[in-house]
XYZ file of C-alpha atoms in Angstrom:
128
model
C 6.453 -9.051 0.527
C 5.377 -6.352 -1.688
C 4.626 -3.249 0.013
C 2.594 0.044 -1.490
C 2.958 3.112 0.536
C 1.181 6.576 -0.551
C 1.707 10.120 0.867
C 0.962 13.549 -0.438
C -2.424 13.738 0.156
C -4.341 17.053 2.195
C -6.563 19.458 1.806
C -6.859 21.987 -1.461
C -8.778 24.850 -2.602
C -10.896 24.829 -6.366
C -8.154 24.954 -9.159
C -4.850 24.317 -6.932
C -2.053 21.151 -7.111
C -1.345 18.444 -5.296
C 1.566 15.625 -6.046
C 1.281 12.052 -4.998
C 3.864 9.622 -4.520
C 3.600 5.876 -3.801
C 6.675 4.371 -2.396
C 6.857 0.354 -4.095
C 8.734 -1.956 -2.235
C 9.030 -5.817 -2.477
C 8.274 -6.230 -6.194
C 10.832 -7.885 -8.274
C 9.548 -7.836 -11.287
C 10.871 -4.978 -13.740
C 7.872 -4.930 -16.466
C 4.188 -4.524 -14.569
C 1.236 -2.213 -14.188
C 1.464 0.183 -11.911
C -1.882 2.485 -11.026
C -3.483 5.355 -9.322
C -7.116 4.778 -8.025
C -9.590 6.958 -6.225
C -12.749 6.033 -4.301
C -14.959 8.810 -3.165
C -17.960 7.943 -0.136
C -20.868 6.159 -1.799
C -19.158 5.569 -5.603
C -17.180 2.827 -6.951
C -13.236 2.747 -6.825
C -12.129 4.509 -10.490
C -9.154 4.254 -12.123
C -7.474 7.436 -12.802
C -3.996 6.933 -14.212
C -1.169 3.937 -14.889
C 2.165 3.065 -16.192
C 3.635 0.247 -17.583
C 7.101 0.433 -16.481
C 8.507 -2.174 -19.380
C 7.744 0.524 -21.975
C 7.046 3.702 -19.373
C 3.390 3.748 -21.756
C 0.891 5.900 -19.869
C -2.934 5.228 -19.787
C -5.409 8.193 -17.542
C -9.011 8.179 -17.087
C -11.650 10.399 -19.433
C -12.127 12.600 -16.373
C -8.345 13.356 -15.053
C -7.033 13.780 -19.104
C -5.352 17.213 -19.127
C -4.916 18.189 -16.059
C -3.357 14.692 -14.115
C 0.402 13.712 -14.770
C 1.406 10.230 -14.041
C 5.386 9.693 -13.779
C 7.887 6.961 -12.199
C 11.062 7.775 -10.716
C 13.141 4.117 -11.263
C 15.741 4.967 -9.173
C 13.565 4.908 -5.837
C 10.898 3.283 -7.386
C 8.083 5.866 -6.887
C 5.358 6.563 -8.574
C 3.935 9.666 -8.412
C 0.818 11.706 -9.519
C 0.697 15.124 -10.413
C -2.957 16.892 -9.919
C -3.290 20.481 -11.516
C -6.828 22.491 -11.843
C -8.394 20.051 -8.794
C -12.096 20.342 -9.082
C -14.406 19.203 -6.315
C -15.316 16.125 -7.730
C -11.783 14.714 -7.445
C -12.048 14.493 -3.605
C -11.291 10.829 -2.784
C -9.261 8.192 -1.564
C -6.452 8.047 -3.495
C -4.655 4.454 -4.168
C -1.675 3.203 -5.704
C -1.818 -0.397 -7.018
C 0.576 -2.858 -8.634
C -0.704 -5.537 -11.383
C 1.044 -9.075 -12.068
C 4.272 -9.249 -13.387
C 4.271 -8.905 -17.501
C 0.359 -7.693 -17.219
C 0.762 -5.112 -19.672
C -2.424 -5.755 -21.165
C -4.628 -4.670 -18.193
C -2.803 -0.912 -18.145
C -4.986 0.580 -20.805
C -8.575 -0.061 -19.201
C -7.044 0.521 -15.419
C -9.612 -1.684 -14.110
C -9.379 -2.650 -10.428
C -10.413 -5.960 -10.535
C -7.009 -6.424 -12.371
C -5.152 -5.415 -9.724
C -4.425 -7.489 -6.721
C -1.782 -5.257 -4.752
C -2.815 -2.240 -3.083
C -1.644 0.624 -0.708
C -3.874 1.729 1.929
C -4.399 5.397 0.222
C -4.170 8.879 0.703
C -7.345 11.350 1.736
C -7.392 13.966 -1.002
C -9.961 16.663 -0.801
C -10.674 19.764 -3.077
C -13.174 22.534 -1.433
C -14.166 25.804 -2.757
């Protein structure tokens, strides 16, 4: 059973850092998509960053380019997502999701109707 666990999450002031991690266990699979996903109160879940860990290729959403680092650790099999400059607007649910095995082609786009695994996220919120 495949099992997505995130932590990291809290409370930030305008322009600090915050690193995610989602603990993956239960896939056996090597080459998938792996993804970050937020979901703020009253807006629609957005895709914000993604690996594909056959070819460690890294995709990020028009509004978290520049300042949001997506990495995998292989060894534990983390993933992980470094926020720098937080802005108010990136307040949100955060989620870490896991695509079918060999879906390479749905990393790019990091659409959530792609994804059928998910963790039950981590409450990130950036006040100023």
């Amino acid at each position: 059973q495949v099992q997505l666990v995130e932590s990291g999450g809290g409370s930030v002031q305008v322009g600090g850092s915050l690193r995610l991690a989602c603990a993956i266990s239960g896939y056996t699979d090597r080459d998938y998509c792996v993804a970050w996903f937020r979901q703020a109160p009253g807006k629609e879940r957005e895709g914000v960053a993604a690996i594909y860990t056959g070819t460690n290729s890294k995709y990020y959403g028009d509004s978290v380019k520049g300042r949001f680092t997506v990495s995998r650790d292989n060894v534990q099999n983390k993933l992980y997502l470094q926020m720098n400059s937080l802005r108010p607007e990136d307040t949100a649910v955060y989620l870490c999701a896991a695509g079918p095995p060999g879906g390479w082609a749905i990393c790019p786009s990091i659409m959530s109707k792609y994804f059928a695994l998910w963790g039950k996220g981590t409450q990130v919120t950036v006040s100023s």
